[in-house]
């Protein structure tokens, strides 16, 4: 019973128990960075200073780093640039992971005409803060808005499509409620939305149970779980009580703030998702969706659709959705 409760809310967390091994990246866990500052600090673009490195320390081609002064701590964002893009794709990753895991998604979307931006959320990846500590999801939404502002400054007038996965789907849903008028479309992949009751039952336990998740729950591709386990920027430790409390409050907030109105929504989910089960999400989507929405369910697919064996079909559905919701490209005679 406890495992079913914990699996409902856990993002792509491979193994909650910290396992340290000697030698190589597999022996490292995500290192803590600078402590978060107080909430008085507003999110703002600070410095587009460096190129990103990948999880093994080498350069990540065709991307660059921006450091933002976030709501509570410095937030690192990644940009996959494109000159004169048709649109901007804004990405929000899941719990315990980081935006560098979305390089393939960014590559596909750039090929479709997007400049791609996304942060490591506070306490995740290269961003500052106690690891995976989120005390208020509204702060994460505000930080994402700062990355959105950075993208809009770089590409004035380009429409923005927001893509959120798992916990990032919860962040994206709340972003759409706060700033939906500024978006051209919303894509939610296995989003954490719906009733908070499983979390309340989990939070009633003391101590919180530490139940590992089978790596095969992420994808039918076994290399996904192996790469995740070796990634030093991924958190392999337990959930933190304040973070679960923040998720509970965010679910209540999303449920209480109505649907997204006329904003086009694409909801994507695998029917074998054991991390955020389809049945738990559907009720939340029914409350969130507005007048224009599309549902895509994938037989046999697990939690990380963008890393699944059918990821090209999944991303093809994303780009087809974008084509439907964006203004048509000008013809050669109009250009």
C-alpha atoms as a PDB file:
ATOM      1  CA  UNK A   1       0.000   0.000   0.000  1.00  0.00           C
ATOM      2  CA  UNK A   2       2.738   2.471   0.908  1.00  0.00           C
ATOM      3  CA  UNK A   3       4.559   1.768  -2.318  1.00  0.00           C
ATOM      4  CA  UNK A   4       1.461   2.528  -4.376  1.00  0.00           C
ATOM      5  CA  UNK A   5       1.123   5.828  -2.556  1.00  0.00           C
ATOM      6  CA  UNK A   6       4.751   6.806  -3.031  1.00  0.00           C
ATOM      7  CA  UNK A   7       4.839   5.752  -6.672  1.00  0.00           C
ATOM      8  CA  UNK A   8       1.869   7.996  -7.469  1.00  0.00           C
ATOM      9  CA  UNK A   9       3.802  11.144  -6.656  1.00  0.00           C
ATOM     10  CA  UNK A  10       7.403  10.248  -7.227  1.00  0.00           C
ATOM     11  CA  UNK A  11       8.849  11.758 -10.390  1.00  0.00           C
ATOM     12  CA  UNK A  12      11.525   9.841 -12.278  1.00  0.00           C
ATOM     13  CA  UNK A  13      13.351   8.918  -9.052  1.00  0.00           C
ATOM     14  CA  UNK A  14      15.307   5.784  -9.732  1.00  0.00           C
ATOM     15  CA  UNK A  15      16.313   4.786  -6.210  1.00  0.00           C
ATOM     16  CA  UNK A  16      15.518   6.772  -3.074  1.00  0.00           C
ATOM     17  CA  UNK A  17      18.365   5.250  -1.072  1.00  0.00           C
ATOM     18  CA  UNK A  18      21.739   6.877  -1.634  1.00  0.00           C
ATOM     19  CA  UNK A  19      24.213   4.315  -2.907  1.00  0.00           C
ATOM     20  CA  UNK A  20      27.847   5.370  -3.104  1.00  0.00           C
ATOM     21  CA  UNK A  21      30.279   3.410  -5.213  1.00  0.00           C
ATOM     22  CA  UNK A  22      33.929   4.119  -5.841  1.00  0.00           C
ATOM     23  CA  UNK A  23      35.293   5.242  -9.167  1.00  0.00           C
ATOM     24  CA  UNK A  24      33.737   7.023 -12.118  1.00  0.00           C
ATOM     25  CA  UNK A  25      30.505   8.978 -12.473  1.00  0.00           C
ATOM     26  CA  UNK A  26      28.450   6.050 -11.218  1.00  0.00           C
ATOM     27  CA  UNK A  27      29.919   6.545  -7.762  1.00  0.00           C
ATOM     28  CA  UNK A  28      28.847  10.164  -7.444  1.00  0.00           C
ATOM     29  CA  UNK A  29      25.574  11.637  -6.287  1.00  0.00           C
ATOM     30  CA  UNK A  30      24.282  15.107  -7.067  1.00  0.00           C
ATOM     31  CA  UNK A  31      26.454  17.432  -5.019  1.00  0.00           C
ATOM     32  CA  UNK A  32      24.794  20.141  -2.928  1.00  0.00           C
ATOM     33  CA  UNK A  33      25.322  23.664  -4.178  1.00  0.00           C
ATOM     34  CA  UNK A  34      24.975  27.039  -2.500  1.00  0.00           C
ATOM     35  CA  UNK A  35      22.190  27.416   0.042  1.00  0.00           C
ATOM     36  CA  UNK A  36      19.031  29.135  -1.058  1.00  0.00           C
ATOM     37  CA  UNK A  37      18.544  32.746  -0.263  1.00  0.00           C
ATOM     38  CA  UNK A  38      15.402  34.235   1.206  1.00  0.00           C
ATOM     39  CA  UNK A  39      12.208  34.636  -0.822  1.00  0.00           C
ATOM     40  CA  UNK A  40      12.734  38.393  -1.172  1.00  0.00           C
ATOM     41  CA  UNK A  41      15.085  37.831  -4.122  1.00  0.00           C
ATOM     42  CA  UNK A  42      13.225  38.220  -7.394  1.00  0.00           C
ATOM     43  CA  UNK A  43      13.918  36.102 -10.454  1.00  0.00           C
ATOM     44  CA  UNK A  44      15.936  37.912 -13.089  1.00  0.00           C
ATOM     45  CA  UNK A  45      18.413  37.103 -15.841  1.00  0.00           C
ATOM     46  CA  UNK A  46      21.917  37.390 -14.480  1.00  0.00           C
ATOM     47  CA  UNK A  47      24.609  36.120 -16.839  1.00  0.00           C
ATOM     48  CA  UNK A  48      24.676  34.066 -20.061  1.00  0.00           C
ATOM     49  CA  UNK A  49      28.217  33.087 -19.219  1.00  0.00           C
ATOM     50  CA  UNK A  50      29.193  29.552 -20.125  1.00  0.00           C
ATOM     51  CA  UNK A  51      28.612  26.589 -22.340  1.00  0.00           C
ATOM     52  CA  UNK A  52      27.027  23.609 -20.603  1.00  0.00           C
ATOM     53  CA  UNK A  53      28.879  20.416 -19.855  1.00  0.00           C
ATOM     54  CA  UNK A  54      27.174  17.060 -19.973  1.00  0.00           C
ATOM     55  CA  UNK A  55      26.940  14.650 -17.053  1.00  0.00           C
ATOM     56  CA  UNK A  56      30.436  13.301 -17.712  1.00  0.00           C
ATOM     57  CA  UNK A  57      31.991  16.754 -17.761  1.00  0.00           C
ATOM     58  CA  UNK A  58      32.377  17.168 -21.509  1.00  0.00           C
ATOM     59  CA  UNK A  59      30.890  20.010 -23.551  1.00  0.00           C
ATOM     60  CA  UNK A  60      27.249  19.791 -24.547  1.00  0.00           C
ATOM     61  CA  UNK A  61      27.211  20.808 -28.202  1.00  0.00           C
ATOM     62  CA  UNK A  62      25.000  23.635 -29.399  1.00  0.00           C
ATOM     63  CA  UNK A  63      23.761  24.743 -26.005  1.00  0.00           C
ATOM     64  CA  UNK A  64      24.692  27.471 -23.600  1.00  0.00           C
ATOM     65  CA  UNK A  65      24.153  28.300 -19.980  1.00  0.00           C
ATOM     66  CA  UNK A  66      22.400  31.218 -18.305  1.00  0.00           C
ATOM     67  CA  UNK A  67      22.452  31.899 -14.588  1.00  0.00           C
ATOM     68  CA  UNK A  68      19.360  33.514 -13.096  1.00  0.00           C
ATOM     69  CA  UNK A  69      18.868  35.097  -9.699  1.00  0.00           C
ATOM     70  CA  UNK A  70      15.852  33.025  -8.723  1.00  0.00           C
ATOM     71  CA  UNK A  71      13.173  33.544  -6.131  1.00  0.00           C
ATOM     72  CA  UNK A  72      15.202  31.771  -3.438  1.00  0.00           C
ATOM     73  CA  UNK A  73      18.507  30.762  -5.042  1.00  0.00           C
ATOM     74  CA  UNK A  74      20.446  30.999  -8.273  1.00  0.00           C
ATOM     75  CA  UNK A  75      18.899  28.976 -11.073  1.00  0.00           C
ATOM     76  CA  UNK A  76      20.830  27.614 -14.027  1.00  0.00           C
ATOM     77  CA  UNK A  77      19.037  27.451 -17.359  1.00  0.00           C
ATOM     78  CA  UNK A  78      20.017  25.921 -20.656  1.00  0.00           C
ATOM     79  CA  UNK A  79      19.380  27.330 -24.103  1.00  0.00           C
ATOM     80  CA  UNK A  80      19.546  25.383 -27.345  1.00  0.00           C
ATOM     81  CA  UNK A  81      19.708  28.399 -29.670  1.00  0.00           C
ATOM     82  CA  UNK A  82      18.282  28.826 -33.135  1.00  0.00           C
ATOM     83  CA  UNK A  83      18.432  31.922 -35.306  1.00  0.00           C
ATOM     84  CA  UNK A  84      15.030  33.328 -36.282  1.00  0.00           C
ATOM     85  CA  UNK A  85      13.001  30.497 -34.737  1.00  0.00           C
ATOM     86  CA  UNK A  86       9.395  29.857 -35.645  1.00  0.00           C
ATOM     87  CA  UNK A  87       8.610  29.509 -31.928  1.00  0.00           C
ATOM     88  CA  UNK A  88      10.165  29.069 -28.496  1.00  0.00           C
ATOM     89  CA  UNK A  89       9.816  25.768 -26.630  1.00  0.00           C
ATOM     90  CA  UNK A  90      10.009  26.196 -22.851  1.00  0.00           C
ATOM     91  CA  UNK A  91      10.749  22.939 -20.991  1.00  0.00           C
ATOM     92  CA  UNK A  92      10.055  22.004 -17.352  1.00  0.00           C
ATOM     93  CA  UNK A  93      11.682  18.792 -16.097  1.00  0.00           C
ATOM     94  CA  UNK A  94      10.589  16.350 -13.407  1.00  0.00           C
ATOM     95  CA  UNK A  95      11.546  15.767  -9.785  1.00  0.00           C
ATOM     96  CA  UNK A  96      15.137  14.727  -9.085  1.00  0.00           C
ATOM     97  CA  UNK A  97      16.378  15.094 -12.656  1.00  0.00           C
ATOM     98  CA  UNK A  98      17.720  18.030 -14.701  1.00  0.00           C
ATOM     99  CA  UNK A  99      17.195  19.772 -18.015  1.00  0.00           C
ATOM    100  CA  UNK A 100      20.272  18.186 -19.594  1.00  0.00           C
ATOM    101  CA  UNK A 101      18.291  14.953 -19.914  1.00  0.00           C
ATOM    102  CA  UNK A 102      16.142  16.694 -22.538  1.00  0.00           C
ATOM    103  CA  UNK A 103      18.876  17.168 -25.156  1.00  0.00           C
ATOM    104  CA  UNK A 104      17.149  14.780 -27.580  1.00  0.00           C
ATOM    105  CA  UNK A 105      13.836  16.582 -27.146  1.00  0.00           C
ATOM    106  CA  UNK A 106      15.586  19.900 -27.769  1.00  0.00           C
ATOM    107  CA  UNK A 107      17.268  18.533 -30.889  1.00  0.00           C
ATOM    108  CA  UNK A 108      13.947  17.395 -32.361  1.00  0.00           C
ATOM    109  CA  UNK A 109      12.209  20.665 -31.520  1.00  0.00           C
ATOM    110  CA  UNK A 110      15.060  22.723 -32.964  1.00  0.00           C
ATOM    111  CA  UNK A 111      14.732  20.711 -36.142  1.00  0.00           C
ATOM    112  CA  UNK A 112      11.075  21.717 -36.118  1.00  0.00           C
ATOM    113  CA  UNK A 113      11.960  25.412 -35.877  1.00  0.00           C
ATOM    114  CA  UNK A 114      12.124  26.075 -32.129  1.00  0.00           C
ATOM    115  CA  UNK A 115      14.639  27.818 -29.949  1.00  0.00           C
ATOM    116  CA  UNK A 116      14.580  25.740 -26.765  1.00  0.00           C
ATOM    117  CA  UNK A 117      14.999  26.973 -23.187  1.00  0.00           C
ATOM    118  CA  UNK A 118      14.620  25.265 -19.822  1.00  0.00           C
ATOM    119  CA  UNK A 119      15.879  25.591 -16.241  1.00  0.00           C
ATOM    120  CA  UNK A 120      17.214  23.199 -13.709  1.00  0.00           C
ATOM    121  CA  UNK A 121      14.610  23.838 -11.018  1.00  0.00           C
ATOM    122  CA  UNK A 122      15.822  25.050  -7.637  1.00  0.00           C
ATOM    123  CA  UNK A 123      17.713  22.327  -5.816  1.00  0.00           C
ATOM    124  CA  UNK A 124      18.108  20.314  -9.022  1.00  0.00           C
ATOM    125  CA  UNK A 125      20.924  19.756 -11.481  1.00  0.00           C
ATOM    126  CA  UNK A 126      23.277  22.733 -11.665  1.00  0.00           C
ATOM    127  CA  UNK A 127      20.976  25.123  -9.826  1.00  0.00           C
ATOM    128  CA  UNK A 128      21.653  26.186  -6.250  1.00  0.00           C
ATOM    129  CA  UNK A 129      19.754  25.137  -3.163  1.00  0.00           C
ATOM    130  CA  UNK A 130      19.449  22.110  -0.927  1.00  0.00           C
ATOM    131  CA  UNK A 131      18.998  19.106  -3.169  1.00  0.00           C
ATOM    132  CA  UNK A 132      15.389  18.527  -4.254  1.00  0.00           C
ATOM    133  CA  UNK A 133      14.049  20.878  -1.587  1.00  0.00           C
ATOM    134  CA  UNK A 134      11.038  22.829  -2.853  1.00  0.00           C
ATOM    135  CA  UNK A 135       9.061  24.645  -0.188  1.00  0.00           C
ATOM    136  CA  UNK A 136       6.603  26.363  -2.540  1.00  0.00           C
ATOM    137  CA  UNK A 137       5.879  25.330  -6.127  1.00  0.00           C
ATOM    138  CA  UNK A 138       4.846  28.924  -6.832  1.00  0.00           C
ATOM    139  CA  UNK A 139       8.546  29.829  -6.528  1.00  0.00           C
ATOM    140  CA  UNK A 140       9.421  27.268  -9.198  1.00  0.00           C
ATOM    141  CA  UNK A 141       6.730  28.745 -11.441  1.00  0.00           C
ATOM    142  CA  UNK A 142       8.156  32.232 -10.916  1.00  0.00           C
ATOM    143  CA  UNK A 143      11.653  30.996 -11.766  1.00  0.00           C
ATOM    144  CA  UNK A 144      10.279  29.412 -14.942  1.00  0.00           C
ATOM    145  CA  UNK A 145       8.682  32.747 -15.791  1.00  0.00           C
ATOM    146  CA  UNK A 146      12.152  34.326 -15.592  1.00  0.00           C
ATOM    147  CA  UNK A 147      13.447  31.824 -18.151  1.00  0.00           C
ATOM    148  CA  UNK A 148      10.384  32.591 -20.265  1.00  0.00           C
ATOM    149  CA  UNK A 149      11.284  36.296 -20.097  1.00  0.00           C
ATOM    150  CA  UNK A 150      14.855  35.508 -21.139  1.00  0.00           C
ATOM    151  CA  UNK A 151      13.594  33.576 -24.155  1.00  0.00           C
ATOM    152  CA  UNK A 152      11.174  36.331 -25.148  1.00  0.00           C
ATOM    153  CA  UNK A 153      13.928  38.939 -24.888  1.00  0.00           C
ATOM    154  CA  UNK A 154      16.083  36.841 -27.206  1.00  0.00           C
ATOM    155  CA  UNK A 155      13.238  36.239 -29.685  1.00  0.00           C
ATOM    156  CA  UNK A 156      10.708  39.089 -29.504  1.00  0.00           C
ATOM    157  CA  UNK A 157       7.320  38.170 -30.888  1.00  0.00           C
ATOM    158  CA  UNK A 158       7.988  34.427 -31.160  1.00  0.00           C
ATOM    159  CA  UNK A 159       5.103  32.348 -29.776  1.00  0.00           C
ATOM    160  CA  UNK A 160       5.944  30.184 -26.758  1.00  0.00           C
ATOM    161  CA  UNK A 161       4.893  26.559 -26.258  1.00  0.00           C
ATOM    162  CA  UNK A 162       5.357  25.182 -22.732  1.00  0.00           C
ATOM    163  CA  UNK A 163       6.247  21.497 -22.279  1.00  0.00           C
ATOM    164  CA  UNK A 164       6.170  19.993 -18.767  1.00  0.00           C
ATOM    165  CA  UNK A 165       6.951  16.435 -17.687  1.00  0.00           C
ATOM    166  CA  UNK A 166       5.902  14.763 -14.405  1.00  0.00           C
ATOM    167  CA  UNK A 167       6.538  17.295 -11.601  1.00  0.00           C
ATOM    168  CA  UNK A 168       7.312  19.710 -14.427  1.00  0.00           C
ATOM    169  CA  UNK A 169       3.764  19.073 -15.619  1.00  0.00           C
ATOM    170  CA  UNK A 170       2.475  20.320 -12.271  1.00  0.00           C
ATOM    171  CA  UNK A 171       4.694  23.395 -12.600  1.00  0.00           C
ATOM    172  CA  UNK A 172       3.545  23.914 -16.197  1.00  0.00           C
ATOM    173  CA  UNK A 173      -0.128  23.566 -15.253  1.00  0.00           C
ATOM    174  CA  UNK A 174       0.227  26.246 -12.607  1.00  0.00           C
ATOM    175  CA  UNK A 175       2.256  28.421 -15.007  1.00  0.00           C
ATOM    176  CA  UNK A 176      -0.591  28.146 -17.510  1.00  0.00           C
ATOM    177  CA  UNK A 177      -3.092  29.244 -14.869  1.00  0.00           C
ATOM    178  CA  UNK A 178      -0.964  32.262 -13.989  1.00  0.00           C
ATOM    179  CA  UNK A 179       0.379  33.217 -17.418  1.00  0.00           C
ATOM    180  CA  UNK A 180      -1.688  31.260 -19.934  1.00  0.00           C
ATOM    181  CA  UNK A 181      -2.575  34.331 -21.980  1.00  0.00           C
ATOM    182  CA  UNK A 182       1.099  34.577 -22.964  1.00  0.00           C
ATOM    183  CA  UNK A 183       1.332  30.981 -24.250  1.00  0.00           C
ATOM    184  CA  UNK A 184       0.518  29.527 -27.657  1.00  0.00           C
ATOM    185  CA  UNK A 185       0.211  25.956 -26.389  1.00  0.00           C
ATOM    186  CA  UNK A 186       0.687  23.656 -23.402  1.00  0.00           C
ATOM    187  CA  UNK A 187       2.064  20.095 -23.551  1.00  0.00           C
ATOM    188  CA  UNK A 188       1.810  17.910 -20.433  1.00  0.00           C
ATOM    189  CA  UNK A 189       3.707  14.610 -20.400  1.00  0.00           C
ATOM    190  CA  UNK A 190       2.681  12.261 -17.563  1.00  0.00           C
ATOM    191  CA  UNK A 191       1.887  15.293 -15.405  1.00  0.00           C
ATOM    192  CA  UNK A 192       1.471  15.224 -11.642  1.00  0.00           C
ATOM    193  CA  UNK A 193      -2.061  16.619 -11.450  1.00  0.00           C
ATOM    194  CA  UNK A 194      -5.150  15.350  -9.671  1.00  0.00           C
ATOM    195  CA  UNK A 195      -6.215  14.810  -6.093  1.00  0.00           C
ATOM    196  CA  UNK A 196      -3.694  15.196  -3.239  1.00  0.00           C
ATOM    197  CA  UNK A 197      -5.146  12.409  -1.075  1.00  0.00           C
ATOM    198  CA  UNK A 198      -2.305   9.909  -1.715  1.00  0.00           C
ATOM    199  CA  UNK A 199       0.196  12.530  -0.633  1.00  0.00           C
ATOM    200  CA  UNK A 200      -1.750  13.325   2.502  1.00  0.00           C
ATOM    201  CA  UNK A 201      -1.696   9.644   3.449  1.00  0.00           C
ATOM    202  CA  UNK A 202       2.018   9.517   2.803  1.00  0.00           C
ATOM    203  CA  UNK A 203       2.714  12.635   4.865  1.00  0.00           C
ATOM    204  CA  UNK A 204       0.828  11.116   7.804  1.00  0.00           C
ATOM    205  CA  UNK A 205       3.649   8.578   8.148  1.00  0.00           C
ATOM    206  CA  UNK A 206       6.669   9.317  10.320  1.00  0.00           C
ATOM    207  CA  UNK A 207       9.266   8.642   9.170  1.00  0.00           C
ATOM    208  CA  UNK A 208       8.448   8.750   5.482  1.00  0.00           C
ATOM    209  CA  UNK A 209       8.924   5.349   3.852  1.00  0.00           C
ATOM    210  CA  UNK A 210      11.992   4.986   1.667  1.00  0.00           C
ATOM    211  CA  UNK A 211      10.836   2.701  -1.138  1.00  0.00           C
ATOM    212  CA  UNK A 212      13.054   2.297  -4.198  1.00  0.00           C
ATOM    213  CA  UNK A 213      11.525   2.428  -7.659  1.00  0.00           C
ATOM    214  CA  UNK A 214      12.339  -0.146 -10.280  1.00  0.00           C
ATOM    215  CA  UNK A 215      14.487   1.516 -12.989  1.00  0.00           C
ATOM    216  CA  UNK A 216      12.444  -0.300 -15.617  1.00  0.00           C
ATOM    217  CA  UNK A 217       9.483   1.911 -14.645  1.00  0.00           C
ATOM    218  CA  UNK A 218      11.068   4.812 -16.533  1.00  0.00           C
ATOM    219  CA  UNK A 219      11.133   3.322 -20.025  1.00  0.00           C
ATOM    220  CA  UNK A 220      11.058   0.065 -21.940  1.00  0.00           C
ATOM    221  CA  UNK A 221      14.547   1.022 -23.166  1.00  0.00           C
ATOM    222  CA  UNK A 222      16.916  -0.450 -20.540  1.00  0.00           C
ATOM    223  CA  UNK A 223      19.652   2.060 -21.388  1.00  0.00           C
ATOM    224  CA  UNK A 224      17.481   4.855 -19.973  1.00  0.00           C
ATOM    225  CA  UNK A 225      17.577   3.402 -16.466  1.00  0.00           C
ATOM    226  CA  UNK A 226      21.299   2.660 -16.716  1.00  0.00           C
ATOM    227  CA  UNK A 227      22.114   6.195 -17.844  1.00  0.00           C
ATOM    228  CA  UNK A 228      19.904   7.647 -15.137  1.00  0.00           C
ATOM    229  CA  UNK A 229      21.718   5.647 -12.456  1.00  0.00           C
ATOM    230  CA  UNK A 230      25.101   6.896 -13.674  1.00  0.00           C
ATOM    231  CA  UNK A 231      24.092  10.555 -13.983  1.00  0.00           C
ATOM    232  CA  UNK A 232      25.825  12.600 -11.245  1.00  0.00           C
ATOM    233  CA  UNK A 233      23.338  15.458 -11.644  1.00  0.00           C
ATOM    234  CA  UNK A 234      20.375  13.222 -10.794  1.00  0.00           C
ATOM    235  CA  UNK A 235      19.223  12.939  -7.181  1.00  0.00           C
ATOM    236  CA  UNK A 236      19.103   9.323  -6.004  1.00  0.00           C
ATOM    237  CA  UNK A 237      18.083  10.084  -2.418  1.00  0.00           C
ATOM    238  CA  UNK A 238      14.704  10.154  -0.669  1.00  0.00           C
ATOM    239  CA  UNK A 239      11.853  12.597  -1.005  1.00  0.00           C
ATOM    240  CA  UNK A 240      11.889  15.437   1.499  1.00  0.00           C
ATOM    241  CA  UNK A 241       8.851  16.171   3.631  1.00  0.00           C
ATOM    242  CA  UNK A 242       8.703  19.927   2.837  1.00  0.00           C
ATOM    243  CA  UNK A 243       8.770  19.107  -0.878  1.00  0.00           C
ATOM    244  CA  UNK A 244       5.875  16.673  -0.547  1.00  0.00           C
ATOM    245  CA  UNK A 245       3.980  19.284   1.465  1.00  0.00           C
ATOM    246  CA  UNK A 246       4.630  21.810  -1.308  1.00  0.00           C
ATOM    247  CA  UNK A 247       3.340  19.347  -3.908  1.00  0.00           C
ATOM    248  CA  UNK A 248       0.195  18.781  -1.860  1.00  0.00           C
ATOM    249  CA  UNK A 249      -0.471  22.496  -1.653  1.00  0.00           C
ATOM    250  CA  UNK A 250       0.243  22.932  -5.382  1.00  0.00           C
ATOM    251  CA  UNK A 251      -2.221  20.195  -6.321  1.00  0.00           C
ATOM    252  CA  UNK A 252      -4.862  21.930  -4.224  1.00  0.00           C
ATOM    253  CA  UNK A 253      -3.993  25.272  -5.839  1.00  0.00           C
ATOM    254  CA  UNK A 254      -4.232  23.924  -9.374  1.00  0.00           C
ATOM    255  CA  UNK A 255      -7.546  22.228  -8.560  1.00  0.00           C
ATOM    256  CA  UNK A 256      -8.902  25.471  -7.130  1.00  0.00           C
ATOM    257  CA  UNK A 257      -7.943  27.803  -9.971  1.00  0.00           C
ATOM    258  CA  UNK A 258     -10.003  26.407 -12.809  1.00  0.00           C
ATOM    259  CA  UNK A 259      -9.229  25.348 -16.341  1.00  0.00           C
ATOM    260  CA  UNK A 260      -6.850  26.863 -18.884  1.00  0.00           C
ATOM    261  CA  UNK A 261      -9.645  28.345 -20.983  1.00  0.00           C
ATOM    262  CA  UNK A 262      -8.830  28.729 -24.671  1.00  0.00           C
ATOM    263  CA  UNK A 263      -5.180  27.683 -24.309  1.00  0.00           C
ATOM    264  CA  UNK A 264      -4.610  24.593 -26.500  1.00  0.00           C
ATOM    265  CA  UNK A 265      -3.560  21.613 -24.370  1.00  0.00           C
ATOM    266  CA  UNK A 266      -1.929  18.322 -25.361  1.00  0.00           C
ATOM    267  CA  UNK A 267      -1.978  15.636 -22.658  1.00  0.00           C
ATOM    268  CA  UNK A 268       0.309  12.636 -23.233  1.00  0.00           C
ATOM    269  CA  UNK A 269       0.525   9.534 -21.044  1.00  0.00           C
ATOM    270  CA  UNK A 270       1.690   5.931 -21.201  1.00  0.00           C
ATOM    271  CA  UNK A 271      -0.858   3.333 -20.162  1.00  0.00           C
ATOM    272  CA  UNK A 272       1.868   1.387 -18.308  1.00  0.00           C
ATOM    273  CA  UNK A 273       3.111   4.374 -16.303  1.00  0.00           C
ATOM    274  CA  UNK A 274       3.833   2.991 -12.832  1.00  0.00           C
ATOM    275  CA  UNK A 275       5.294   6.249 -11.499  1.00  0.00           C
ATOM    276  CA  UNK A 276       2.397   8.635 -12.189  1.00  0.00           C
ATOM    277  CA  UNK A 277      -0.468   6.283 -13.067  1.00  0.00           C
ATOM    278  CA  UNK A 278      -2.798   7.279 -15.852  1.00  0.00           C
ATOM    279  CA  UNK A 279      -5.895   6.811 -13.703  1.00  0.00           C
ATOM    280  CA  UNK A 280      -4.583   9.222 -11.066  1.00  0.00           C
ATOM    281  CA  UNK A 281      -3.940  11.935 -13.636  1.00  0.00           C
ATOM    282  CA  UNK A 282      -7.109  11.788 -15.701  1.00  0.00           C
ATOM    283  CA  UNK A 283      -9.333  13.498 -13.135  1.00  0.00           C
ATOM    284  CA  UNK A 284      -6.863  16.355 -12.844  1.00  0.00           C
ATOM    285  CA  UNK A 285      -6.740  16.764 -16.617  1.00  0.00           C
ATOM    286  CA  UNK A 286     -10.530  16.823 -16.805  1.00  0.00           C
ATOM    287  CA  UNK A 287     -10.525  19.758 -14.388  1.00  0.00           C
ATOM    288  CA  UNK A 288      -7.620  21.544 -16.092  1.00  0.00           C
ATOM    289  CA  UNK A 289      -8.442  21.254 -19.779  1.00  0.00           C
ATOM    290  CA  UNK A 290     -10.231  24.099 -21.469  1.00  0.00           C
ATOM    291  CA  UNK A 291     -12.011  24.416 -24.787  1.00  0.00           C
ATOM    292  CA  UNK A 292      -9.242  23.044 -27.026  1.00  0.00           C
ATOM    293  CA  UNK A 293      -7.450  19.904 -25.955  1.00  0.00           C
ATOM    294  CA  UNK A 294      -5.940  16.725 -27.365  1.00  0.00           C
ATOM    295  CA  UNK A 295      -5.275  13.411 -25.613  1.00  0.00           C
ATOM    296  CA  UNK A 296      -2.599  10.941 -26.668  1.00  0.00           C
ATOM    297  CA  UNK A 297      -2.282   7.627 -24.825  1.00  0.00           C
ATOM    298  CA  UNK A 298       0.506   5.192 -25.703  1.00  0.00           C
ATOM    299  CA  UNK A 299      -0.004   1.458 -25.295  1.00  0.00           C
ATOM    300  CA  UNK A 300       2.714  -0.153 -23.203  1.00  0.00           C
ATOM    301  CA  UNK A 301       4.595   3.099 -22.636  1.00  0.00           C
ATOM    302  CA  UNK A 302       5.980   3.902 -19.206  1.00  0.00           C
ATOM    303  CA  UNK A 303       6.707   7.145 -17.402  1.00  0.00           C
ATOM    304  CA  UNK A 304       9.323   8.944 -19.491  1.00  0.00           C
ATOM    305  CA  UNK A 305       7.597   9.240 -22.852  1.00  0.00           C
ATOM    306  CA  UNK A 306      10.408  11.341 -24.305  1.00  0.00           C
ATOM    307  CA  UNK A 307      12.836   8.491 -23.508  1.00  0.00           C
ATOM    308  CA  UNK A 308      10.557   5.645 -24.552  1.00  0.00           C
ATOM    309  CA  UNK A 309      11.149   3.177 -27.364  1.00  0.00           C
ATOM    310  CA  UNK A 310       8.502   5.069 -29.363  1.00  0.00           C
ATOM    311  CA  UNK A 311       9.890   8.514 -28.488  1.00  0.00           C
ATOM    312  CA  UNK A 312       9.998   9.611 -32.130  1.00  0.00           C
ATOM    313  CA  UNK A 313       6.265   8.964 -32.483  1.00  0.00           C
ATOM    314  CA  UNK A 314       5.659  10.811 -29.200  1.00  0.00           C
ATOM    315  CA  UNK A 315       7.670  13.815 -30.346  1.00  0.00           C
ATOM    316  CA  UNK A 316       5.941  13.625 -33.714  1.00  0.00           C
ATOM    317  CA  UNK A 317       2.660  14.119 -31.868  1.00  0.00           C
ATOM    318  CA  UNK A 318       4.181  17.131 -30.103  1.00  0.00           C
ATOM    319  CA  UNK A 319       5.312  18.772 -33.332  1.00  0.00           C
ATOM    320  CA  UNK A 320       1.978  18.005 -35.026  1.00  0.00           C
ATOM    321  CA  UNK A 321       0.207  19.691 -32.101  1.00  0.00           C
ATOM    322  CA  UNK A 322       2.488  22.716 -32.418  1.00  0.00           C
ATOM    323  CA  UNK A 323       1.739  22.918 -36.142  1.00  0.00           C
ATOM    324  CA  UNK A 324      -1.976  23.019 -35.364  1.00  0.00           C
ATOM    325  CA  UNK A 325      -1.780  25.744 -32.724  1.00  0.00           C
ATOM    326  CA  UNK A 326       0.819  28.078 -34.238  1.00  0.00           C
ATOM    327  CA  UNK A 327       0.087  30.579 -36.983  1.00  0.00           C
ATOM    328  CA  UNK A 328       0.840  29.211 -40.424  1.00  0.00           C
ATOM    329  CA  UNK A 329       4.283  29.886 -41.849  1.00  0.00           C
ATOM    330  CA  UNK A 330       4.274  32.769 -44.340  1.00  0.00           C
ATOM    331  CA  UNK A 331       4.542  31.742 -47.954  1.00  0.00           C
ATOM    332  CA  UNK A 332       7.620  32.653 -49.985  1.00  0.00           C
ATOM    333  CA  UNK A 333       5.693  35.446 -51.697  1.00  0.00           C
ATOM    334  CA  UNK A 334       4.668  36.864 -48.302  1.00  0.00           C
ATOM    335  CA  UNK A 335       8.131  36.604 -46.739  1.00  0.00           C
END
